[in-house]
XYZ file of C-alpha atoms in Angstrom:
479
model
C 0.197 -0.091 -0.039
C 1.635 3.078 -0.848
C 1.726 6.324 1.393
C -0.755 8.804 -1.072
C -3.357 5.590 -0.650
C -3.005 4.846 3.137
C -5.072 8.169 4.012
C -5.898 11.672 3.349
C -4.405 14.098 5.751
C -5.979 17.610 6.370
C -4.381 20.788 5.155
C -2.847 21.636 8.608
C -0.528 18.777 10.010
C 0.119 18.961 13.474
C 2.036 16.707 15.989
C -0.442 15.538 17.973
C -2.523 14.543 15.168
C 0.401 12.396 13.897
C 1.084 10.902 17.587
C -2.661 10.058 18.030
C -2.923 8.465 14.386
C 0.725 6.143 15.063
C -0.719 5.032 18.541
C -3.828 4.189 17.166
C -2.390 2.070 14.379
C -1.597 -1.666 15.627
C 0.189 -2.545 12.457
C 3.893 -1.372 13.050
C 4.366 -1.243 9.298
C 1.366 0.871 8.782
C 2.246 3.219 11.600
C 5.579 3.656 9.724
C 3.717 4.326 6.553
C 1.638 6.948 8.459
C 4.893 8.473 10.066
C 6.757 8.769 6.463
C 3.419 10.060 4.790
C 2.827 13.141 7.348
C 6.050 14.694 5.564
C 5.770 12.941 2.085
C 2.097 13.600 0.773
C 1.842 17.329 1.527
C 4.313 20.050 0.849
C 3.297 22.045 3.937
C 6.532 22.470 5.850
C 5.444 19.749 8.648
C 8.540 18.119 10.140
C 8.736 15.325 12.756
C 9.977 16.368 16.148
C 11.291 14.934 19.431
C 8.035 13.610 20.289
C 6.942 11.914 16.782
C 10.355 10.385 16.195
C 10.609 9.314 20.209
C 7.105 7.652 19.577
C 8.127 5.862 16.540
C 11.554 4.893 17.950
C 9.766 3.288 20.770
C 6.991 1.337 18.741
C 9.784 0.085 16.487
C 11.820 -1.278 19.345
C 8.672 -3.038 21.048
C 8.324 -4.531 17.741
C 11.994 -5.682 17.808
C 12.334 -3.875 14.318
C 15.657 -2.947 15.270
C 17.218 -1.935 12.292
C 14.269 0.322 11.339
C 14.465 1.990 15.002
C 18.477 2.519 14.631
C 17.661 4.313 11.081
C 15.230 6.584 12.762
C 18.165 7.805 15.094
C 20.120 8.587 12.099
C 17.406 10.226 10.154
C 16.922 12.568 13.239
C 20.539 13.450 12.725
C 20.255 14.008 8.970
C 16.847 16.383 9.658
C 18.690 18.036 12.682
C 16.710 16.811 15.239
C 19.003 16.325 17.977
C 19.265 12.693 19.464
C 18.727 12.586 22.839
C 20.143 9.897 25.434
C 16.524 8.450 26.338
C 16.036 7.503 22.588
C 19.256 5.729 22.754
C 18.319 3.962 25.861
C 15.228 2.787 24.345
C 16.779 0.722 21.864
C 19.546 -0.511 24.331
C 16.731 -1.843 26.815
C 14.733 -3.455 23.785
C 17.921 -5.200 22.767
C 18.564 -6.335 26.475
C 14.631 -7.684 26.582
C 15.519 -10.141 23.659
C 18.876 -10.909 25.099
C 21.190 -9.186 22.600
C 23.449 -7.729 25.003
C 26.483 -7.161 22.754
C 24.041 -4.786 20.393
C 22.938 -3.245 23.375
C 26.756 -2.200 24.234
C 26.968 -1.352 20.504
C 24.409 1.166 21.012
C 25.874 2.716 24.418
C 29.283 2.877 22.426
C 27.574 4.683 19.573
C 26.485 7.536 21.968
C 29.818 9.424 20.683
C 28.464 9.519 17.185
C 25.582 11.494 18.156
C 27.717 13.941 20.244
C 26.361 12.505 23.705
C 28.345 11.855 26.827
C 27.169 8.668 28.586
C 25.475 9.658 31.671
C 24.987 8.063 34.924
C 21.532 6.792 33.603
C 23.255 5.174 30.674
C 26.086 3.371 32.388
C 23.461 2.040 35.077
C 21.036 0.599 31.962
C 23.853 -1.003 30.229
C 25.376 -2.233 33.628
C 21.804 -3.902 34.510
C 21.580 -5.198 31.176
C 24.691 -6.941 31.467
C 24.157 -8.319 34.922
C 20.774 -9.765 33.667
C 22.595 -11.627 30.941
C 25.415 -13.054 33.063
C 28.252 -11.251 31.230
C 29.515 -10.454 34.489
C 33.077 -9.537 33.718
C 31.980 -7.224 31.177
C 29.528 -5.606 33.547
C 32.064 -5.208 36.364
C 34.308 -3.680 33.607
C 31.633 -1.272 33.078
C 31.065 -0.228 36.632
C 34.826 0.339 37.251
C 34.535 2.677 33.888
C 31.725 4.656 35.398
C 33.869 5.125 38.506
C 36.598 6.138 36.856
C 34.496 8.664 35.008
C 33.431 10.395 37.891
C 30.137 9.163 38.009
C 28.576 8.884 41.652
C 27.523 5.541 43.294
C 23.811 5.447 43.832
C 21.229 3.012 45.987
C 20.661 1.747 42.200
C 24.005 1.145 40.954
C 25.002 -0.664 44.239
C 22.373 -2.824 43.988
C 23.122 -3.875 40.497
C 26.648 -4.472 41.874
C 25.688 -6.781 44.711
C 23.454 -8.520 42.250
C 26.294 -9.207 40.050
C 28.403 -10.395 42.948
C 25.823 -12.541 44.033
C 25.469 -14.310 40.714
C 29.447 -14.536 40.655
C 30.627 -17.878 42.375
C 32.581 -16.948 45.546
C 32.135 -13.227 45.694
C 28.734 -13.255 47.918
C 30.958 -12.223 50.995
C 31.878 -9.085 48.964
C 28.195 -8.353 48.204
C 27.546 -8.505 52.048
C 30.331 -6.364 52.789
C 28.967 -3.615 50.324
C 25.592 -4.290 51.815
C 26.883 -3.258 55.352
C 28.825 -0.270 54.170
C 26.033 1.190 52.132
C 24.349 2.883 55.242
C 27.691 4.582 56.547
C 28.371 6.018 52.916
C 24.941 7.661 52.725
C 23.230 4.828 50.704
C 20.699 3.096 52.913
C 19.694 -0.243 51.518
C 16.060 -0.826 50.095
C 13.896 -3.409 49.807
C 15.665 -4.454 46.493
C 19.020 -4.578 48.153
C 17.652 -6.960 50.822
C 15.927 -9.244 48.372
C 18.769 -9.543 46.144
C 20.932 -10.578 48.522
C 18.202 -13.125 50.123
C 18.203 -14.587 46.768
C 21.866 -14.796 46.481
C 22.253 -16.398 49.803
C 19.111 -19.234 48.695
C 21.324 -19.803 45.803
C 24.584 -20.603 47.499
C 22.549 -22.743 50.064
C 22.903 -20.221 53.193
C 19.349 -20.728 54.481
C 20.108 -19.331 58.019
C 21.806 -16.404 56.662
C 19.107 -15.785 54.374
C 16.261 -16.022 56.927
C 18.289 -13.624 59.136
C 18.583 -11.033 56.513
C 14.834 -11.502 55.918
C 13.784 -10.893 59.647
C 16.086 -8.033 59.550
C 14.519 -6.740 56.372
C 11.074 -6.477 58.201
C 12.564 -5.122 61.266
C 13.751 -2.264 59.831
C 10.324 -1.752 57.692
C 10.997 -2.983 54.343
C 8.119 -4.966 53.098
C 8.950 -8.152 51.106
C 7.827 -8.360 47.489
C 6.621 -11.640 46.408
C 9.811 -12.238 44.919
C 11.571 -12.299 47.982
C 8.885 -14.347 49.478
C 9.334 -16.828 46.815
C 13.115 -16.769 46.687
C 13.302 -17.870 50.388
C 10.484 -20.446 49.786
C 12.472 -21.860 47.156
C 15.431 -22.188 48.956
C 13.909 -23.674 51.958
C 12.101 -26.419 49.743
C 15.927 -27.002 48.160
C 16.961 -27.551 51.935
C 14.372 -30.118 52.715
C 12.877 -27.539 55.250
C 9.082 -27.783 53.233
C 7.068 -27.276 56.934
C 9.187 -23.961 57.144
C 8.557 -23.197 53.648
C 4.536 -23.741 54.312
C 4.326 -21.462 57.144
C 5.782 -18.449 54.851
C 3.416 -19.442 52.029
C 0.476 -19.024 54.801
C 1.995 -15.557 56.096
C 1.910 -14.646 52.527
C -1.607 -14.944 52.343
C -2.400 -13.389 55.751
C -0.785 -10.421 54.491
C -2.316 -10.188 51.242
C 0.809 -10.791 49.304
C -0.602 -12.952 46.524
C 1.852 -15.888 45.370
C 2.473 -16.318 41.871
C 3.116 -19.340 39.474
C 7.160 -19.704 40.876
C 5.517 -19.683 44.484
C 3.613 -22.647 43.681
C 5.735 -24.470 41.668
C 8.559 -24.197 44.271
C 6.213 -25.349 47.033
C 4.887 -28.211 44.512
C 8.570 -29.378 44.246
C 9.372 -29.307 47.806
C 6.274 -31.313 48.610
C 6.506 -34.057 45.756
C 10.312 -34.426 46.800
C 9.075 -35.065 50.539
C 6.690 -37.850 49.281
C 3.658 -35.417 49.571
C 2.197 -35.384 46.056
C -1.396 -35.251 47.106
C -0.818 -32.133 48.996
C 1.173 -30.722 45.786
C -1.954 -31.523 43.846
C -3.942 -29.597 46.197
C -1.857 -26.566 45.482
C -2.409 -27.102 41.891
C -6.269 -26.818 42.092
C -5.702 -23.922 44.431
C -3.410 -21.812 42.055
C -5.926 -22.660 39.215
C -8.981 -21.060 41.452
C -6.631 -18.183 42.023
C -6.441 -17.880 38.105
C -2.841 -18.352 37.796
C -1.943 -20.619 35.272
C 0.574 -23.387 35.786
C 3.616 -23.611 33.505
C 5.412 -26.783 32.085
C 7.532 -26.741 35.101
C 4.621 -27.034 37.509
C 2.941 -29.707 35.822
C 6.326 -31.687 35.119
C 7.151 -31.324 38.788
C 3.736 -32.722 40.135
C 3.717 -35.411 37.251
C 7.430 -36.714 38.501
C 6.108 -36.479 42.044
C 2.942 -38.325 41.277
C 4.791 -40.991 39.341
C 7.469 -41.518 42.001
C 4.662 -42.484 44.458
C 3.155 -44.883 41.827
C 0.276 -42.591 41.561
C 0.030 -43.099 37.812
C -3.863 -42.704 37.142
C -3.431 -39.290 38.851
C -0.088 -38.502 36.895
C -2.170 -39.138 33.651
C -4.927 -36.884 34.784
C -2.567 -33.899 35.520
C -0.837 -34.783 32.150
C -4.559 -34.353 30.441
C -4.770 -31.212 31.977
C -1.278 -30.031 30.785
C -2.578 -30.913 27.222
C -5.948 -29.121 27.595
C -4.116 -25.995 28.322
C -2.324 -26.110 25.440
C 1.357 -27.271 26.892
C 3.080 -29.679 25.044
C 5.016 -32.352 27.417
C 8.294 -33.060 26.464
C 10.413 -36.114 26.134
C 11.574 -36.108 29.688
C 7.903 -35.873 31.118
C 6.885 -38.909 28.763
C 10.208 -40.900 29.980
C 8.928 -40.253 33.632
C 5.665 -41.632 32.762
C 6.654 -44.624 30.883
C 9.039 -45.465 33.564
C 6.345 -45.564 36.234
C 4.217 -47.653 34.165
C 7.153 -49.859 33.587
C 8.022 -50.288 37.217
C 4.216 -51.127 37.800
C 4.608 -53.904 35.376
C 1.950 -52.154 32.801
C 3.903 -52.496 29.982
C 1.202 -52.191 27.386
C 0.397 -48.881 28.861
C 3.921 -47.937 28.470
C 4.074 -48.836 25.109
C 1.247 -46.592 24.486
C 2.681 -43.580 25.757
C 5.654 -44.186 23.681
C 3.508 -44.641 20.733
C 1.723 -41.109 21.733
C 5.225 -39.532 22.257
C 6.270 -40.662 18.683
C 2.906 -39.592 16.921
C 3.093 -36.259 18.564
C 6.727 -35.516 17.101
C 8.330 -35.663 20.575
C 11.933 -36.751 20.422
C 14.552 -37.162 23.046
C 17.120 -34.549 22.897
C 20.727 -34.961 24.129
C 20.336 -35.010 27.749
C 17.111 -37.460 27.647
C 18.522 -39.500 24.821
C 20.400 -42.220 27.393
C 17.478 -42.313 29.691
C 14.959 -43.305 26.594
C 17.327 -45.645 25.235
C 17.196 -47.338 28.552
C 13.129 -46.997 28.794
C 12.713 -48.188 25.420
C 14.880 -51.720 25.846
C 12.856 -51.787 29.302
C 9.549 -51.809 27.755
C 10.496 -54.420 25.074
C 11.879 -56.778 27.448
C 8.679 -56.337 29.341
C 6.437 -56.903 26.542
C 8.579 -60.106 25.839
C 8.037 -61.382 29.135
C 4.653 -60.711 29.403
C 4.076 -62.872 25.980
C 3.211 -59.809 23.837
C 5.672 -60.509 21.289
C 3.992 -58.721 18.132
C 3.793 -55.366 20.228
C 7.475 -56.126 21.299
C 8.533 -56.349 17.911
C 6.944 -53.510 16.373
C 8.372 -51.104 19.422
C 11.688 -52.811 18.324
C 11.350 -51.883 14.769
C 10.448 -48.245 15.657
C 13.560 -48.095 17.720
C 15.554 -48.969 14.739
C 13.642 -46.723 12.370
C 14.545 -43.734 14.914
C 18.003 -44.877 15.856
C 17.566 -45.914 19.179
C 20.075 -48.327 20.262
C 18.989 -51.825 20.976
C 20.822 -53.560 23.900
C 21.904 -57.208 23.783
C 19.373 -58.373 26.465
C 16.634 -56.844 24.331
C 17.747 -58.990 21.130
C 17.924 -61.885 23.651
C 14.336 -61.593 24.751
C 13.117 -60.933 21.366
C 14.999 -64.071 20.066
C 13.801 -66.444 23.024
C 10.112 -65.029 22.907
C 9.958 -65.899 18.952
C 11.698 -69.202 19.262
C 9.420 -70.337 21.900
C 6.337 -69.237 19.868
C 7.822 -71.552 16.884
C 8.295 -68.227 14.613
C 11.829 -69.112 13.808
C 12.015 -66.988 10.617
C 11.693 -64.092 12.854
C 14.044 -65.042 15.641
C 16.830 -65.617 12.845
C 16.046 -62.382 11.544
C 16.402 -60.646 15.043
C 19.824 -62.766 15.367
C 21.051 -61.684 12.408
C 20.324 -58.197 12.902
C 21.860 -58.479 16.516
C 25.077 -59.712 14.930
C 25.059 -56.817 12.434
C 24.574 -54.464 15.436
C 27.979 -55.838 16.986
C 26.230 -58.189 19.721
C 27.694 -61.387 20.251
C 24.898 -64.005 20.948
C 25.825 -66.276 23.677
C 25.450 -70.418 23.412
C 21.973 -70.054 24.699
C 20.594 -67.928 22.186
C 22.512 -69.770 19.104
C 20.730 -73.374 20.936
C 17.335 -71.482 21.047
C 17.557 -70.714 17.281
C 19.203 -73.854 16.038
C 16.664 -76.101 18.104
C 13.840 -74.817 16.482
C 15.194 -75.310 12.891
C 16.183 -78.656 13.707
C 12.764 -79.416 15.038
C 11.138 -78.044 11.971
C 13.596 -80.184 10.230
C 15.154 -76.979 8.172
C 18.825 -78.662 8.350
C 20.146 -76.262 5.537
C 19.088 -73.264 7.511
C 20.316 -74.611 10.967
C 23.788 -75.585 9.510
C 24.095 -72.273 7.829
C 23.618 -70.165 10.937
C 26.016 -72.983 12.698
C 28.484 -72.248 10.046
C 28.006 -68.446 10.643
C 28.328 -68.845 14.145
C 31.936 -70.672 13.926
C 33.049 -68.494 11.252
C 32.380 -65.274 13.927
C 34.175 -67.170 16.726
C 36.939 -68.126 14.094
C 37.591 -64.208 13.166
C 37.044 -62.950 16.585
C 40.097 -61.913 18.103
C 41.362 -64.411 20.899
C 41.611 -62.704 24.228
C-alpha cells in the first residue's frame, strides 16, 4: 500500500495528530507508513520533532524492528533533530529484553556518534543489562569505567553491583560487605537490596543467613515482595525444610501478598520431593482457582512426584490437564510416565505412551537420549516377558527406525520369545540384526534358534547359522 493511498491528511498537520494516528495503528508497518506520509504527501512544511520520532522509535523497538529503529536515529541526525540519550536507551533496553546484550553495548558505545556523553543513567542501564545476561566480567568492567568517569555511586548502581557479586561464584561475601557499608556511605539499602541478597544466599544454600536477613529486612520496615518470599520459599524447599516454607506461604496469604506461579511451583517441588504429592496436587487446584495458569515446570514437577509415588492414574490426569491447557509434554516428562508404568509392570500402557510420544513428534534430546534408550529397551523386554511379542517387535522396529540403540538383552528377549513361539524366521532375522549391530550372541541364544530349526527339519538353515556362528568365533580376536 503506497503512502498516498494510505490516508488523507488535513491541510494543517500537527504533531499531536501524527502521534494520535501512530498510537491508534496496531500494525507497526502501517504506523511507519503514517509516519513517513506525514511529510511525504503534502508540501506544507511539517517536520517530525522529538515527540513523533521518540514515539516511532519506541514502537519499532517494542516490535523488535531494531534496524528500522536505529535508522530513525540517523534520520533524526540528518534532519537536524537532536538525538537524545533517552532515545538511544530505548533501543538499548529493547536489545536487552531479547538477550542481545552485545548490540546493547554497541548502541551505548555509539552515543559518541551523536555527540552524546554517557550519563549515570546510561551507565546504569547498560550495567543492569549485562548483569541480567550474566556477562559479569564485562558488567564489572563497565562499573569500574563508570567510577573512573567520576560518576557517583547510587543505591541503584550498588544494588546492581550486589546482584552481580551474588551471581558470581565465590563473591557473595563481597556483596554482603558492600551491603553492610552502604548506610555509613549514605546509601541506605532498600527492599530491592535485601531481596537481591536473600536470593543470592538461597542460591548458595545459605538458608539460615538468608532467614536472618529476611527478619532484619522486616524489622527495618522494608516490606518483602512476592519475589523475595518466593526466593526464600524455594531455598527452604531445596534444603528439605518444606514445613517452614509452608509457614511462609501461609504468611503471604495473611498479609495479602498474592503468591505467583513460581511460588506454587517451588512449594510443589518441595512437597513432591518429600513424598507429599497429594498435597502438591491440592496446591495445583488452589493456584488454578486463583487464576494462575500453571506452566510446564509446574505440571512436570507434579507428574514426576505422582509417578515416583506410583500414583499413575493421577499423573495421567494431570498430563491431560496440561495438554488441555495447550502445553506440550517433552520427552523427559513422557519418560517419567513410561518409567512409572514399566515399574508397575504395565508395559502395554508404557508402550502406548511411547507411541503417543512418537506420533506427537516428541523426540529425546541430547540430555534425555540415554534415558530413553534405557526406557525403550526396558519396555520391549517387559512386553516379551508378558507374552506380547507382536507389540514388542513393533516397538523394536520403531527403535531401529528412530536410531535408538537396541541392547543385547533386548535382542535376546525377542529371540527367545519368538523361538518359543515357533516363529523361527523372525527369530533368525533378529539374530542376524543382532550380529550386524555388533552384539555377540551367547550359546543359549544360538541353541534357541538352532533347536527350533532342527525341530522343523530345516537342516540347511540350521547348518548355515551354525557355520556363520563358527566363522564369527574364528574371526573374533582371541583374548
